mmCIF file of C-alpha atoms in Angstrom:
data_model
loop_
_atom_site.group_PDB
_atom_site.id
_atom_site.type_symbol
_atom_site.label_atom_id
_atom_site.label_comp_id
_atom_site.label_asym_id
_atom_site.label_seq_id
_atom_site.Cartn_x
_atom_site.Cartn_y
_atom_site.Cartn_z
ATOM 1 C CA UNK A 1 -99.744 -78.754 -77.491
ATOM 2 C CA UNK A 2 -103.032 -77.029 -78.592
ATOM 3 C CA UNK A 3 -105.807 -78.140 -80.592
ATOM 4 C CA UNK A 4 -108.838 -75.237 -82.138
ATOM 5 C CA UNK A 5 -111.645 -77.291 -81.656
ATOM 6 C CA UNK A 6 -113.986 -75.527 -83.776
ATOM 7 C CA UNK A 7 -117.981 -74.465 -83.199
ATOM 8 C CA UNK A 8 -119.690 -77.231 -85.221
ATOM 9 C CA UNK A 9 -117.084 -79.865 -83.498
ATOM 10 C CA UNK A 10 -117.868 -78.163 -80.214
ATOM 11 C CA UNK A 11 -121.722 -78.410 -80.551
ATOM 12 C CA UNK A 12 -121.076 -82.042 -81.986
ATOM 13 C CA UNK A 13 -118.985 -83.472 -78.893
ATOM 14 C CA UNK A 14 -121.586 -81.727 -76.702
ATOM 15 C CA UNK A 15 -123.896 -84.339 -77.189
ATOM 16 C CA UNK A 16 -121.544 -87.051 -77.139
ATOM 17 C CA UNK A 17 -119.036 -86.471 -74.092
ATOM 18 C CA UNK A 18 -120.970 -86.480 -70.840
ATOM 19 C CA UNK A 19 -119.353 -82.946 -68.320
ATOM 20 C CA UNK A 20 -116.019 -84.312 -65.949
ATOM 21 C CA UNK A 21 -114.883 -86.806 -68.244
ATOM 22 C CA UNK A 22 -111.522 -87.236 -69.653
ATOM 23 C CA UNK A 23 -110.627 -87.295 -73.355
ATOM 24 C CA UNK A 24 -108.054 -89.166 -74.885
ATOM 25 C CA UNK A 25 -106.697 -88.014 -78.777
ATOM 26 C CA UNK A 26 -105.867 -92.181 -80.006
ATOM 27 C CA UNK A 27 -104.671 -93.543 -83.103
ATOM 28 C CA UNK A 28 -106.996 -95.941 -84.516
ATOM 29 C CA UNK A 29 -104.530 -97.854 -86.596
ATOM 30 C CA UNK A 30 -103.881 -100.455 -84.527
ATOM 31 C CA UNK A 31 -100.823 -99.330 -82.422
ATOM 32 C CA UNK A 32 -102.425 -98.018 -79.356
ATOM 33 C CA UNK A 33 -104.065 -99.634 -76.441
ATOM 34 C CA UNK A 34 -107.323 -97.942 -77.586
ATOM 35 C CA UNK A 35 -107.675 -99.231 -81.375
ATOM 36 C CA UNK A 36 -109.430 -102.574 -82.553
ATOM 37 C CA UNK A 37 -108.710 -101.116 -85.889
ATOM 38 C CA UNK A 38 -106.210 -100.490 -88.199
ATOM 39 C CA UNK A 39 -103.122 -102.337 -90.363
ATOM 40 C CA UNK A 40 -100.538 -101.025 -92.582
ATOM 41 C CA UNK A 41 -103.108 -99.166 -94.746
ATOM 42 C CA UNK A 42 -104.243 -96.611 -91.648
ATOM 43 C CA UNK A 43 -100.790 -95.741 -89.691
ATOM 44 C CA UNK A 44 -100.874 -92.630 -88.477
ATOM 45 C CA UNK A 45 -104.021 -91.082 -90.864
ATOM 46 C CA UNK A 46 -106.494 -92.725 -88.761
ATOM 47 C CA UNK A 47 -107.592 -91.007 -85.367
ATOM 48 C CA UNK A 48 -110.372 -91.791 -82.146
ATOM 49 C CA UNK A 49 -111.567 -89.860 -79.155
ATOM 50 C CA UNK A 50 -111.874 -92.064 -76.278
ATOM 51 C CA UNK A 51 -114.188 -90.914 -73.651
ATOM 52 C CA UNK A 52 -112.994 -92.226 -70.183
ATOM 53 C CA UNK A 53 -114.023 -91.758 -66.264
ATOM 54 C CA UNK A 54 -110.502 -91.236 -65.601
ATOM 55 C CA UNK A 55 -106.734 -90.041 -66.746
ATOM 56 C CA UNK A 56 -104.401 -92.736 -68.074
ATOM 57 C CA UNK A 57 -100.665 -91.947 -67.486
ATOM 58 C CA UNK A 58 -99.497 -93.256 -71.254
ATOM 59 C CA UNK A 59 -101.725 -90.024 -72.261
ATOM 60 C CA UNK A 60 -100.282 -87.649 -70.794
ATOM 61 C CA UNK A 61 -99.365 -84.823 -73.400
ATOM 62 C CA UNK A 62 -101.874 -82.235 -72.283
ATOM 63 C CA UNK A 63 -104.388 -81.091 -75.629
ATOM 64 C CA UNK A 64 -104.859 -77.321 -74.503
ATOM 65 C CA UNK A 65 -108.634 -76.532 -76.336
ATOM 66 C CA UNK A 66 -110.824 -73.985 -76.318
ATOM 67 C CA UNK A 67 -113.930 -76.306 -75.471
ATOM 68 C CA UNK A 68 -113.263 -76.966 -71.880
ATOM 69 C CA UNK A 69 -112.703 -80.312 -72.477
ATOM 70 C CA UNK A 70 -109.730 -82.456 -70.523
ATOM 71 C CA UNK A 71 -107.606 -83.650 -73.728
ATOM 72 C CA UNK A 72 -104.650 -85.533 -73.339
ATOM 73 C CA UNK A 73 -102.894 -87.709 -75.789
ATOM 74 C CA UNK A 74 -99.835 -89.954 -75.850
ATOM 75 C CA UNK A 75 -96.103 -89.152 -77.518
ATOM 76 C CA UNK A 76 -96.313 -92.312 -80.056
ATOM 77 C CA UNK A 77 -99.389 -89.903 -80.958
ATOM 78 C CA UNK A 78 -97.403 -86.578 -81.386
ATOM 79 C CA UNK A 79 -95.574 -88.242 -84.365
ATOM 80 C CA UNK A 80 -98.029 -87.187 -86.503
ATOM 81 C CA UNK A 81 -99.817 -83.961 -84.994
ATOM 82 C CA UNK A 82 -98.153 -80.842 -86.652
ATOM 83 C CA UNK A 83 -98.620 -77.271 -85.541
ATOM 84 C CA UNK A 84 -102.453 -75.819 -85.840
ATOM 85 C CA UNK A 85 -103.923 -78.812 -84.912
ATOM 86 C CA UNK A 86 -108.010 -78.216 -85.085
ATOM 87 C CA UNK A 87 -111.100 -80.471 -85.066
ATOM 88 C CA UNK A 88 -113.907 -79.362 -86.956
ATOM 89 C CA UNK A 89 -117.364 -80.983 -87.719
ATOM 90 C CA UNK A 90 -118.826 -81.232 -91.654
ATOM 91 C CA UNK A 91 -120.586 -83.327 -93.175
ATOM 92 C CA UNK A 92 -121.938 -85.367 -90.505
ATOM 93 C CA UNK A 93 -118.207 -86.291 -89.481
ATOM 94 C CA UNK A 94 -115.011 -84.609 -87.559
ATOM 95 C CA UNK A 95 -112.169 -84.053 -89.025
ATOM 96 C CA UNK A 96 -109.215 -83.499 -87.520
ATOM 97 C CA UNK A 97 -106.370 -81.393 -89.544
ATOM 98 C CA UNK A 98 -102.770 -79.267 -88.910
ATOM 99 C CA UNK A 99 -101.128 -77.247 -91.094
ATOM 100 C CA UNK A 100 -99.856 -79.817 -93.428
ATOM 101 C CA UNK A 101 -103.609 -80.363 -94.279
ATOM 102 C CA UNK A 102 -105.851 -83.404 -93.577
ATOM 103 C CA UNK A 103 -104.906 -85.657 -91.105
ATOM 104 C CA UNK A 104 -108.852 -87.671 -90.451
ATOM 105 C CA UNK A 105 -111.750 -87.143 -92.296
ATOM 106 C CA UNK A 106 -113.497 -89.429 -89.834
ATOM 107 C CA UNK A 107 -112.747 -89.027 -86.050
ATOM 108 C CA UNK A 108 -114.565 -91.469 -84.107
ATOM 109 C CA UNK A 109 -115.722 -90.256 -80.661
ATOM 110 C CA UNK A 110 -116.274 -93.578 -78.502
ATOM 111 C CA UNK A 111 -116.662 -94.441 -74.618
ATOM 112 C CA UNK A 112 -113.487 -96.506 -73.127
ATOM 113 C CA UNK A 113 -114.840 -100.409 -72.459
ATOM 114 C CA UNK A 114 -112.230 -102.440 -70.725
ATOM 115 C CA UNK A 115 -111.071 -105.015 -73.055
ATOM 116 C CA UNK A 116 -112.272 -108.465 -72.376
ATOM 117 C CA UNK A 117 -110.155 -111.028 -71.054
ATOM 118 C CA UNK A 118 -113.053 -114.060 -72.805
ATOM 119 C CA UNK A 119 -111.260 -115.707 -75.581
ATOM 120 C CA UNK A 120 -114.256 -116.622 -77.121
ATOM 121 C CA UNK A 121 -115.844 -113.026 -77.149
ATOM 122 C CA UNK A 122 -112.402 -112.081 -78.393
ATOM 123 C CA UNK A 123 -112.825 -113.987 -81.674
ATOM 124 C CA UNK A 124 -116.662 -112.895 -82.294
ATOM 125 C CA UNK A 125 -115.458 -109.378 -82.001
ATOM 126 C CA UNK A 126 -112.308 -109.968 -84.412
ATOM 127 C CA UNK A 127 -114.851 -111.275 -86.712
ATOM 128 C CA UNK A 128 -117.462 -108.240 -86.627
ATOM 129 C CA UNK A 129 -114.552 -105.992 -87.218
ATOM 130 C CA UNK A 130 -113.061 -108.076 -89.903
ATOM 131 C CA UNK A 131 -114.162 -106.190 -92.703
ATOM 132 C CA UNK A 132 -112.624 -102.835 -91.208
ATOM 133 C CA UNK A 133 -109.264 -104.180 -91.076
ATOM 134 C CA UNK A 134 -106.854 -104.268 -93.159
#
């Protein structure tokens, strides 16, 4: 699979994904091991780039790019990536798009944190993110 990742988007992930690390393409709509967000409102329309030290072997549909950058997503993902798949930056956000036309107007680009196990931490973040779930 092959994603254009465009020159703005280029100059934009630049300064946010540090050389030798590994990207991950995630749905943010609650269904992957990388989302806090999401509900019924955001399946499949609402995307993430996960920054991580290291490969993860449910992502491993390769994201050939023309940035350099080591892509990979997951199958579940693929449901909803059409042919010329590209990531461009406008408007202070990245948008990802394929042929059929929009897919995210607002890519997040975020460093992996290994979920807590503290119950208590659990709910306080639940509760900060309450607001973006729906």
């Amino acid at each position: 699979m092959k994603i254009n990742i465009k020159d703005q988007a280029k100059a934009y992930l630049t300064s946010k994904i540090p050389a030798g690390k590994h990207v991950f393409l995630a749905l943010d709509d609650g269904s992957s091991k990388f989302s806090k967000l999401g509900g019924s409102c955001s399946i499949g329309n609402k995307f993430q780039l996960v920054v991580a030290d290291q490969s993860d072997p449910e992502y491993g549909v390769e994201l050939e790019n023309n940035a350099g950058l080591t892509m990979t997503t997951a199958e579940p993902e693929t449901t909803f990536l059409g042919n010329g798949l590209a990531l461009d930056y406008k408007n202070a956000s990245l948008k990802l798009t394929d042929d059929s036309g929009v897919l995210d107007g607002a890519v997040t680009v975020d460093a992996y944190i290994t979920p807590t196990e503290d119950k208590n931490a659990m709910k306080a973040e639940m509760s900060e993110l309450g607001g973006k779930i729906c």
